[in-house]
Amino acid sequence: QVQLVESGGGLVQPGGSLRLSCAASGFTLDYYPIGWFRQAPGKEREGVSCINSSDGSTYYADSVKGRFTISRDNAKNAMYLQMNSLKPEDTAVYYCARPTRGCTDTWYIHGNLEVWGQGTLVTVSS
């Protein structure tokens, strides 16, 4: 069964850090592009970051560049999102997902996804 399971969300103060994890099962993560998108109440879905399988190239939303880092651990079949200097506007449910056609500029749109997890809530608040 192909599955993605996120973990690591929680409550953090502004300026703090969190590391999200995404465990894959039923397929080899290294063979596919994979990414993180987020959904906040009343806001549009945003593609946070994506990493290609072919060359390991990474993409980030402008809103998180310089603060978030995506990575993969092929031995553990897992992906991570290190989030530093968190802001209240980063509050959202974060999902890991596998896009159908790589890390395009619309990779995170529902119709372009093959698999996604149940999400993990990140709340940035004092």
PDB file of N, CA and C in Angstrom, residues 20-107:
ATOM      1  N   LEU A  20       9.782  18.709  10.415  1.00  0.00           N
ATOM      2  CA  LEU A  20       8.727  17.784  10.015  1.00  0.00           C
ATOM      3  C   LEU A  20       9.342  16.573   9.331  1.00  0.00           C
ATOM      4  N   SER A  21       8.722  15.417   9.547  1.00  0.00           N
ATOM      5  CA  SER A  21       9.151  14.184   8.910  1.00  0.00           C
ATOM      6  C   SER A  21       8.016  13.603   8.085  1.00  0.00           C
ATOM      7  N   CYS A  22       8.396  12.907   7.015  1.00  0.00           N
ATOM      8  CA  CYS A  22       7.426  12.231   6.164  1.00  0.00           C
ATOM      9  C   CYS A  22       7.970  10.835   5.876  1.00  0.00           C
ATOM     10  N   ALA A  23       7.284   9.824   6.386  1.00  0.00           N
ATOM     11  CA  ALA A  23       7.693   8.441   6.162  1.00  0.00           C
ATOM     12  C   ALA A  23       6.909   7.854   5.008  1.00  0.00           C
ATOM     13  N   ALA A  24       7.632   7.288   4.055  1.00  0.00           N
ATOM     14  CA  ALA A  24       6.992   6.681   2.891  1.00  0.00           C
ATOM     15  C   ALA A  24       6.974   5.170   3.023  1.00  0.00           C
ATOM     16  N   SER A  25       5.904   4.549   2.538  1.00  0.00           N
ATOM     17  CA  SER A  25       5.814   3.093   2.487  1.00  0.00           C
ATOM     18  C   SER A  25       5.119   2.686   1.196  1.00  0.00           C
ATOM     19  N   GLY A  26       5.462   1.500   0.720  1.00  0.00           N
ATOM     20  CA  GLY A  26       4.848   1.000  -0.498  1.00  0.00           C
ATOM     21  C   GLY A  26       5.536   1.448  -1.769  1.00  0.00           C
ATOM     22  N   PHE A  27       6.527   2.322  -1.653  1.00  0.00           N
ATOM     23  CA  PHE A  27       7.301   2.744  -2.809  1.00  0.00           C
ATOM     24  C   PHE A  27       8.628   3.306  -2.322  1.00  0.00           C
ATOM     25  N   THR A  28       9.588   3.398  -3.244  1.00  0.00           N
ATOM     26  CA  THR A  28      10.916   3.916  -2.909  1.00  0.00           C
ATOM     27  C   THR A  28      10.948   5.405  -3.169  1.00  0.00           C
ATOM     28  N   LEU A  29      11.104   6.148  -2.098  1.00  0.00           N
ATOM     29  CA  LEU A  29      11.021   7.611  -2.160  1.00  0.00           C
ATOM     30  C   LEU A  29      12.019   8.202  -3.147  1.00  0.00           C
ATOM     31  N   ASP A  30      13.185   7.613  -3.221  1.00  0.00           N
ATOM     32  CA  ASP A  30      14.267   8.159  -4.042  1.00  0.00           C
ATOM     33  C   ASP A  30      13.916   8.169  -5.532  1.00  0.00           C
ATOM     34  N   TYR A  31      12.959   7.365  -5.935  1.00  0.00           N
ATOM     35  CA  TYR A  31      12.634   7.249  -7.354  1.00  0.00           C
ATOM     36  C   TYR A  31      11.635   8.298  -7.819  1.00  0.00           C
ATOM     37  N   TYR A  32      11.117   9.102  -6.892  1.00  0.00           N
ATOM     38  CA  TYR A  32      10.030  10.018  -7.229  1.00  0.00           C
ATOM     39  C   TYR A  32      10.325  11.435  -6.737  1.00  0.00           C
ATOM     40  N   PRO A  33       9.746  12.440  -7.421  1.00  0.00           N
ATOM     41  CA  PRO A  33       9.746  13.781  -6.839  1.00  0.00           C
ATOM     42  C   PRO A  33       8.828  13.767  -5.621  1.00  0.00           C
ATOM     43  N   ILE A  34       9.125  14.602  -4.642  1.00  0.00           N
ATOM     44  CA  ILE A  34       8.350  14.621  -3.412  1.00  0.00           C
ATOM     45  C   ILE A  34       8.415  16.024  -2.834  1.00  0.00           C
ATOM     46  N   GLY A  35       7.360  16.432  -2.156  1.00  0.00           N
ATOM     47  CA  GLY A  35       7.365  17.796  -1.643  1.00  0.00           C
ATOM     48  C   GLY A  35       6.442  18.007  -0.463  1.00  0.00           C
ATOM     49  N   TRP A  36       6.422  19.239   0.006  1.00  0.00           N
ATOM     50  CA  TRP A  36       5.558  19.674   1.105  1.00  0.00           C
ATOM     51  C   TRP A  36       4.669  20.808   0.610  1.00  0.00           C
ATOM     52  N   PHE A  37       3.396  20.726   0.881  1.00  0.00           N
ATOM     53  CA  PHE A  37       2.512  21.867   0.690  1.00  0.00           C
ATOM     54  C   PHE A  37       1.788  22.124   2.005  1.00  0.00           C
ATOM     55  N   ARG A  38       1.203  23.308   2.107  1.00  0.00           N
ATOM     56  CA  ARG A  38       0.501  23.654   3.334  1.00  0.00           C
ATOM     57  C   ARG A  38      -0.842  24.291   3.035  1.00  0.00           C
ATOM     58  N   GLN A  39      -1.728  24.177   4.000  1.00  0.00           N
ATOM     59  CA  GLN A  39      -3.074  24.722   3.860  1.00  0.00           C
ATOM     60  C   GLN A  39      -3.457  25.374   5.177  1.00  0.00           C
ATOM     61  N   ALA A  40      -3.692  26.664   5.131  1.00  0.00           N
ATOM     62  CA  ALA A  40      -4.153  27.398   6.303  1.00  0.00           C
ATOM     63  C   ALA A  40      -5.616  27.769   6.109  1.00  0.00           C
ATOM     64  N   PRO A  41      -6.372  27.886   7.202  1.00  0.00           N
ATOM     65  CA  PRO A  41      -7.789  28.247   7.088  1.00  0.00           C
ATOM     66  C   PRO A  41      -7.968  29.575   6.355  1.00  0.00           C
ATOM     67  N   GLY A  42      -8.821  29.586   5.361  1.00  0.00           N
ATOM     68  CA  GLY A  42      -9.115  30.804   4.641  1.00  0.00           C
ATOM     69  C   GLY A  42      -8.059  31.231   3.640  1.00  0.00           C
ATOM     70  N   LYS A  43      -7.032  30.423   3.479  1.00  0.00           N
ATOM     71  CA  LYS A  43      -5.954  30.766   2.536  1.00  0.00           C
ATOM     72  C   LYS A  43      -5.835  29.698   1.466  1.00  0.00           C
ATOM     73  N   GLU A  44      -5.238  30.089   0.349  1.00  0.00           N
ATOM     74  CA  GLU A  44      -5.012  29.129  -0.728  1.00  0.00           C
ATOM     75  C   GLU A  44      -3.900  28.154  -0.348  1.00  0.00           C
ATOM     76  N   ARG A  45      -4.011  26.961  -0.908  1.00  0.00           N
ATOM     77  CA  ARG A  45      -2.934  25.994  -0.739  1.00  0.00           C
ATOM     78  C   ARG A  45      -1.634  26.571  -1.303  1.00  0.00           C
ATOM     79  N   GLU A  46      -0.536  26.304  -0.605  1.00  0.00           N
ATOM     80  CA  GLU A  46       0.766  26.808  -1.043  1.00  0.00           C
ATOM     81  C   GLU A  46       1.772  25.667  -1.130  1.00  0.00           C
ATOM     82  N   GLY A  47       2.457  25.603  -2.249  1.00  0.00           N
ATOM     83  CA  GLY A  47       3.532  24.631  -2.403  1.00  0.00           C
ATOM     84  C   GLY A  47       4.767  25.149  -1.689  1.00  0.00           C
ATOM     85  N   VAL A  48       5.126  24.560  -0.582  1.00  0.00           N
ATOM     86  CA  VAL A  48       6.210  25.067   0.249  1.00  0.00           C
ATOM     87  C   VAL A  48       7.575  24.710  -0.343  1.00  0.00           C
ATOM     88  N   SER A  49       7.753  23.441  -0.657  1.00  0.00           N
ATOM     89  CA  SER A  49       9.047  23.001  -1.158  1.00  0.00           C
ATOM     90  C   SER A  49       8.900  21.667  -1.857  1.00  0.00           C
ATOM     91  N   CYS A  50       9.803  21.418  -2.801  1.00  0.00           N
ATOM     92  CA  CYS A  50       9.745  20.180  -3.570  1.00  0.00           C
ATOM     93  C   CYS A  50      11.166  19.779  -3.948  1.00  0.00           C
ATOM     94  N   ILE A  51      11.400  18.464  -4.006  1.00  0.00           N
ATOM     95  CA  ILE A  51      12.721  17.981  -4.391  1.00  0.00           C
ATOM     96  C   ILE A  51      12.573  16.947  -5.490  1.00  0.00           C
ATOM     97  N   ASN A  52      13.321  17.133  -6.562  1.00  0.00           N
ATOM     98  CA  ASN A  52      13.245  16.225  -7.692  1.00  0.00           C
ATOM     99  C   ASN A  52      14.047  14.948  -7.429  1.00  0.00           C
ATOM    100  N   SER A  53      13.642  13.879  -8.087  1.00  0.00           N
ATOM    101  CA  SER A  53      14.342  12.613  -7.933  1.00  0.00           C
ATOM    102  C   SER A  53      15.527  12.508  -8.874  1.00  0.00           C
ATOM    103  N   SER A  54      15.430  13.143 -10.037  1.00  0.00           N
ATOM    104  CA  SER A  54      16.438  12.955 -11.073  1.00  0.00           C
ATOM    105  C   SER A  54      17.789  13.536 -10.682  1.00  0.00           C
ATOM    106  N   ASP A  55      17.771  14.757 -10.157  1.00  0.00           N
ATOM    107  CA  ASP A  55      19.046  15.423  -9.841  1.00  0.00           C
ATOM    108  C   ASP A  55      19.093  16.003  -8.439  1.00  0.00           C
ATOM    109  N   GLY A  56      18.034  15.797  -7.663  1.00  0.00           N
ATOM    110  CA  GLY A  56      18.008  16.314  -6.299  1.00  0.00           C
ATOM    111  C   GLY A  56      17.799  17.812  -6.206  1.00  0.00           C
ATOM    112  N   SER A  57      17.429  18.426  -7.330  1.00  0.00           N
ATOM    113  CA  SER A  57      17.206  19.872  -7.303  1.00  0.00           C
ATOM    114  C   SER A  57      16.000  20.186  -6.424  1.00  0.00           C
ATOM    115  N   THR A  58      16.072  21.335  -5.772  1.00  0.00           N
ATOM    116  CA  THR A  58      15.030  21.715  -4.818  1.00  0.00           C
ATOM    117  C   THR A  58      14.378  23.029  -5.213  1.00  0.00           C
ATOM    118  N   TYR A  59      13.138  23.179  -4.802  1.00  0.00           N
ATOM    119  CA  TYR A  59      12.372  24.381  -5.077  1.00  0.00           C
ATOM    120  C   TYR A  59      11.691  24.830  -3.781  1.00  0.00           C
ATOM    121  N   TYR A  60      11.626  26.141  -3.619  1.00  0.00           N
ATOM    122  CA  TYR A  60      11.014  26.700  -2.424  1.00  0.00           C
ATOM    123  C   TYR A  60      10.077  27.841  -2.797  1.00  0.00           C
ATOM    124  N   ALA A  61       8.994  27.970  -2.056  1.00  0.00           N
ATOM    125  CA  ALA A  61       8.151  29.142  -2.186  1.00  0.00           C
ATOM    126  C   ALA A  61       8.935  30.358  -1.705  1.00  0.00           C
ATOM    127  N   ASP A  62       8.684  31.503  -2.296  1.00  0.00           N
ATOM    128  CA  ASP A  62       9.390  32.721  -1.901  1.00  0.00           C
ATOM    129  C   ASP A  62       9.201  33.018  -0.415  1.00  0.00           C
ATOM    130  N   SER A  63       8.045  32.649   0.096  1.00  0.00           N
ATOM    131  CA  SER A  63       7.723  32.963   1.488  1.00  0.00           C
ATOM    132  C   SER A  63       8.584  32.194   2.498  1.00  0.00           C
ATOM    133  N   VAL A  64       9.249  31.112   2.049  1.00  0.00           N
ATOM    134  CA  VAL A  64      10.033  30.303   2.993  1.00  0.00           C
ATOM    135  C   VAL A  64      11.509  30.219   2.616  1.00  0.00           C
ATOM    136  N   LYS A  65      11.898  30.798   1.499  1.00  0.00           N
ATOM    137  CA  LYS A  65      13.295  30.741   1.072  1.00  0.00           C
ATOM    138  C   LYS A  65      14.213  31.308   2.133  1.00  0.00           C
ATOM    139  N   GLY A  66      15.283  30.580   2.396  1.00  0.00           N
ATOM    140  CA  GLY A  66      16.247  31.005   3.396  1.00  0.00           C
ATOM    141  C   GLY A  66      15.899  30.586   4.813  1.00  0.00           C
ATOM    142  N   ARG A  67      14.678  30.073   5.013  1.00  0.00           N
ATOM    143  CA  ARG A  67      14.252  29.656   6.354  1.00  0.00           C
ATOM    144  C   ARG A  67      13.971  28.158   6.427  1.00  0.00           C
ATOM    145  N   PHE A  68      13.465  27.584   5.358  1.00  0.00           N
ATOM    146  CA  PHE A  68      13.108  26.167   5.337  1.00  0.00           C
ATOM    147  C   PHE A  68      14.099  25.401   4.457  1.00  0.00           C
ATOM    148  N   THR A  69      14.331  24.139   4.837  1.00  0.00           N
ATOM    149  CA  THR A  69      15.213  23.270   4.054  1.00  0.00           C
ATOM    150  C   THR A  69      14.571  21.896   3.915  1.00  0.00           C
ATOM    151  N   ILE A  70      14.442  21.434   2.685  1.00  0.00           N
ATOM    152  CA  ILE A  70      13.906  20.101   2.415  1.00  0.00           C
ATOM    153  C   ILE A  70      15.061  19.137   2.226  1.00  0.00           C
ATOM    154  N   SER A  71      14.875  17.902   2.698  1.00  0.00           N
ATOM    155  CA  SER A  71      15.921  16.896   2.530  1.00  0.00           C
ATOM    156  C   SER A  71      15.283  15.514   2.481  1.00  0.00           C
ATOM    157  N   ARG A  72      16.093  14.551   2.015  1.00  0.00           N
ATOM    158  CA  ARG A  72      15.643  13.164   1.915  1.00  0.00           C
ATOM    159  C   ARG A  72      16.677  12.258   2.549  1.00  0.00           C
ATOM    160  N   ASP A  73      16.204  11.201   3.188  1.00  0.00           N
ATOM    161  CA  ASP A  73      17.089  10.151   3.704  1.00  0.00           C
ATOM    162  C   ASP A  73      16.663   8.859   3.018  1.00  0.00           C
ATOM    163  N   ASN A  74      17.397   8.491   1.983  1.00  0.00           N
ATOM    164  CA  ASN A  74      16.998   7.327   1.194  1.00  0.00           C
ATOM    165  C   ASN A  74      17.073   6.026   1.987  1.00  0.00           C
ATOM    166  N   ALA A  75      18.004   5.948   2.916  1.00  0.00           N
ATOM    167  CA  ALA A  75      18.136   4.739   3.724  1.00  0.00           C
ATOM    168  C   ALA A  75      16.900   4.512   4.601  1.00  0.00           C
ATOM    169  N   LYS A  76      16.288   5.612   5.031  1.00  0.00           N
ATOM    170  CA  LYS A  76      15.098   5.516   5.883  1.00  0.00           C
ATOM    171  C   LYS A  76      13.809   5.673   5.089  1.00  0.00           C
ATOM    172  N   ASN A  77      13.955   5.913   3.780  1.00  0.00           N
ATOM    173  CA  ASN A  77      12.778   6.142   2.922  1.00  0.00           C
ATOM    174  C   ASN A  77      11.905   7.258   3.492  1.00  0.00           C
ATOM    175  N   ALA A  78      12.564   8.345   3.849  1.00  0.00           N
ATOM    176  CA  ALA A  78      11.870   9.439   4.517  1.00  0.00           C
ATOM    177  C   ALA A  78      12.312  10.788   3.953  1.00  0.00           C
ATOM    178  N   MET A  79      11.472  11.776   4.179  1.00  0.00           N
ATOM    179  CA  MET A  79      11.749  13.145   3.764  1.00  0.00           C
ATOM    180  C   MET A  79      11.530  14.053   4.958  1.00  0.00           C
ATOM    181  N   TYR A  80      12.225  15.193   4.960  1.00  0.00           N
ATOM    182  CA  TYR A  80      12.139  16.098   6.095  1.00  0.00           C
ATOM    183  C   TYR A  80      11.963  17.539   5.624  1.00  0.00           C
ATOM    184  N   LEU A  81      11.442  18.362   6.506  1.00  0.00           N
ATOM    185  CA  LEU A  81      11.377  19.800   6.275  1.00  0.00           C
ATOM    186  C   LEU A  81      11.846  20.481   7.550  1.00  0.00           C
ATOM    187  N   GLN A  82      13.050  21.050   7.494  1.00  0.00           N
ATOM    188  CA  GLN A  82      13.571  21.812   8.620  1.00  0.00           C
ATOM    189  C   GLN A  82      13.070  23.241   8.489  1.00  0.00           C
ATOM    190  N   MET A  83      12.356  23.702   9.503  1.00  0.00           N
ATOM    191  CA  MET A  83      11.752  25.025   9.469  1.00  0.00           C
ATOM    192  C   MET A  83      12.370  25.880  10.571  1.00  0.00           C
ATOM    193  N   ASN A  84      13.047  26.934  10.172  1.00  0.00           N
ATOM    194  CA  ASN A  84      13.688  27.853  11.122  1.00  0.00           C
ATOM    195  C   ASN A  84      13.049  29.233  11.010  1.00  0.00           C
ATOM    196  N   SER A  85      13.298  30.047  12.011  1.00  0.00           N
ATOM    197  CA  SER A  85      12.785  31.430  12.030  1.00  0.00           C
ATOM    198  C   SER A  85      11.299  31.466  11.711  1.00  0.00           C
ATOM    199  N   LEU A  86      10.555  30.626  12.376  1.00  0.00           N
ATOM    200  CA  LEU A  86       9.130  30.497  12.072  1.00  0.00           C
ATOM    201  C   LEU A  86       8.369  31.765  12.408  1.00  0.00           C
ATOM    202  N   LYS A  87       7.355  32.033  11.587  1.00  0.00           N
ATOM    203  CA  LYS A  87       6.518  33.221  11.730  1.00  0.00           C
ATOM    204  C   LYS A  87       5.062  32.787  11.941  1.00  0.00           C
ATOM    205  N   PRO A  88       4.252  33.641  12.526  1.00  0.00           N
ATOM    206  CA  PRO A  88       2.832  33.285  12.696  1.00  0.00           C
ATOM    207  C   PRO A  88       2.166  32.917  11.376  1.00  0.00           C
ATOM    208  N   GLU A  89       2.568  33.539  10.295  1.00  0.00           N
ATOM    209  CA  GLU A  89       1.960  33.241   8.996  1.00  0.00           C
ATOM    210  C   GLU A  89       2.367  31.878   8.446  1.00  0.00           C
ATOM    211  N   ASP A  90       3.267  31.173   9.125  1.00  0.00           N
ATOM    212  CA  ASP A  90       3.609  29.797   8.738  1.00  0.00           C
ATOM    213  C   ASP A  90       2.617  28.796   9.332  1.00  0.00           C
ATOM    214  N   THR A  91       1.722  29.266  10.172  1.00  0.00           N
ATOM    215  CA  THR A  91       0.723  28.389  10.780  1.00  0.00           C
ATOM    216  C   THR A  91      -0.161  27.768   9.709  1.00  0.00           C
ATOM    217  N   ALA A  92      -0.220  26.439   9.702  1.00  0.00           N
ATOM    218  CA  ALA A  92      -0.979  25.712   8.680  1.00  0.00           C
ATOM    219  C   ALA A  92      -0.883  24.220   8.959  1.00  0.00           C
ATOM    220  N   VAL A  93      -1.686  23.461   8.228  1.00  0.00           N
ATOM    221  CA  VAL A  93      -1.492  22.015   8.174  1.00  0.00           C
ATOM    222  C   VAL A  93      -0.525  21.732   7.030  1.00  0.00           C
ATOM    223  N   TYR A  94       0.516  20.995   7.332  1.00  0.00           N
ATOM    224  CA  TYR A  94       1.558  20.684   6.354  1.00  0.00           C
ATOM    225  C   TYR A  94       1.379  19.234   5.888  1.00  0.00           C
ATOM    226  N   TYR A  95       1.420  19.076   4.575  1.00  0.00           N
ATOM    227  CA  TYR A  95       1.240  17.764   3.957  1.00  0.00           C
ATOM    228  C   TYR A  95       2.466  17.417   3.131  1.00  0.00           C
ATOM    229  N   CYS A  96       2.879  16.163   3.183  1.00  0.00           N
ATOM    230  CA  CYS A  96       3.865  15.711   2.205  1.00  0.00           C
ATOM    231  C   CYS A  96       3.099  15.018   1.082  1.00  0.00           C
ATOM    232  N   ALA A  97       3.638  15.145  -0.106  1.00  0.00           N
ATOM    233  CA  ALA A  97       2.903  14.664  -1.267  1.00  0.00           C
ATOM    234  C   ALA A  97       3.846  14.304  -2.402  1.00  0.00           C
ATOM    235  N   ARG A  98       3.371  13.412  -3.245  1.00  0.00           N
ATOM    236  CA  ARG A  98       4.130  12.993  -4.427  1.00  0.00           C
ATOM    237  C   ARG A  98       3.441  13.506  -5.665  1.00  0.00           C
ATOM    238  N   PRO A  99       4.101  14.438  -6.385  1.00  0.00           N
ATOM    239  CA  PRO A  99       3.477  14.968  -7.595  1.00  0.00           C
ATOM    240  C   PRO A  99       3.595  13.995  -8.760  1.00  0.00           C
ATOM    241  N   THR A 100       2.667  14.159  -9.695  1.00  0.00           N
ATOM    242  CA  THR A 100       2.638  13.271 -10.853  1.00  0.00           C
ATOM    243  C   THR A 100       3.783  13.537 -11.812  1.00  0.00           C
ATOM    244  N   ARG A 101       4.105  14.841 -12.003  1.00  0.00           N
ATOM    245  CA  ARG A 101       5.053  15.193 -13.063  1.00  0.00           C
ATOM    246  C   ARG A 101       6.200  16.059 -12.589  1.00  0.00           C
ATOM    247  N   GLY A 102       6.703  15.786 -11.392  1.00  0.00           N
ATOM    248  CA  GLY A 102       7.890  16.514 -10.965  1.00  0.00           C
ATOM    249  C   GLY A 102       7.559  17.839 -10.315  1.00  0.00           C
ATOM    250  N   CYS A 103       8.591  18.566  -9.959  1.00  0.00           N
ATOM    251  CA  CYS A 103       8.450  19.805  -9.209  1.00  0.00           C
ATOM    252  C   CYS A 103       8.188  20.989 -10.133  1.00  0.00           C
ATOM    253  N   THR A 104       7.045  20.977 -10.775  1.00  0.00           N
ATOM    254  CA  THR A 104       6.644  22.111 -11.602  1.00  0.00           C
ATOM    255  C   THR A 104       6.103  23.232 -10.716  1.00  0.00           C
ATOM    256  N   ASP A 105       5.775  24.351 -11.332  1.00  0.00           N
ATOM    257  CA  ASP A 105       5.305  25.475 -10.514  1.00  0.00           C
ATOM    258  C   ASP A 105       3.888  25.257  -9.974  1.00  0.00           C
ATOM    259  N   THR A 106       3.217  24.214 -10.463  1.00  0.00           N
ATOM    260  CA  THR A 106       1.883  23.893  -9.943  1.00  0.00           C
ATOM    261  C   THR A 106       1.829  22.471  -9.400  1.00  0.00           C
ATOM    262  N   TRP A 107       2.953  21.977  -8.931  1.00  0.00           N
ATOM    263  CA  TRP A 107       3.048  20.567  -8.526  1.00  0.00           C
ATOM    264  C   TRP A 107       2.081  20.215  -7.401  1.00  0.00           C
TER     265      TRP A 107
END
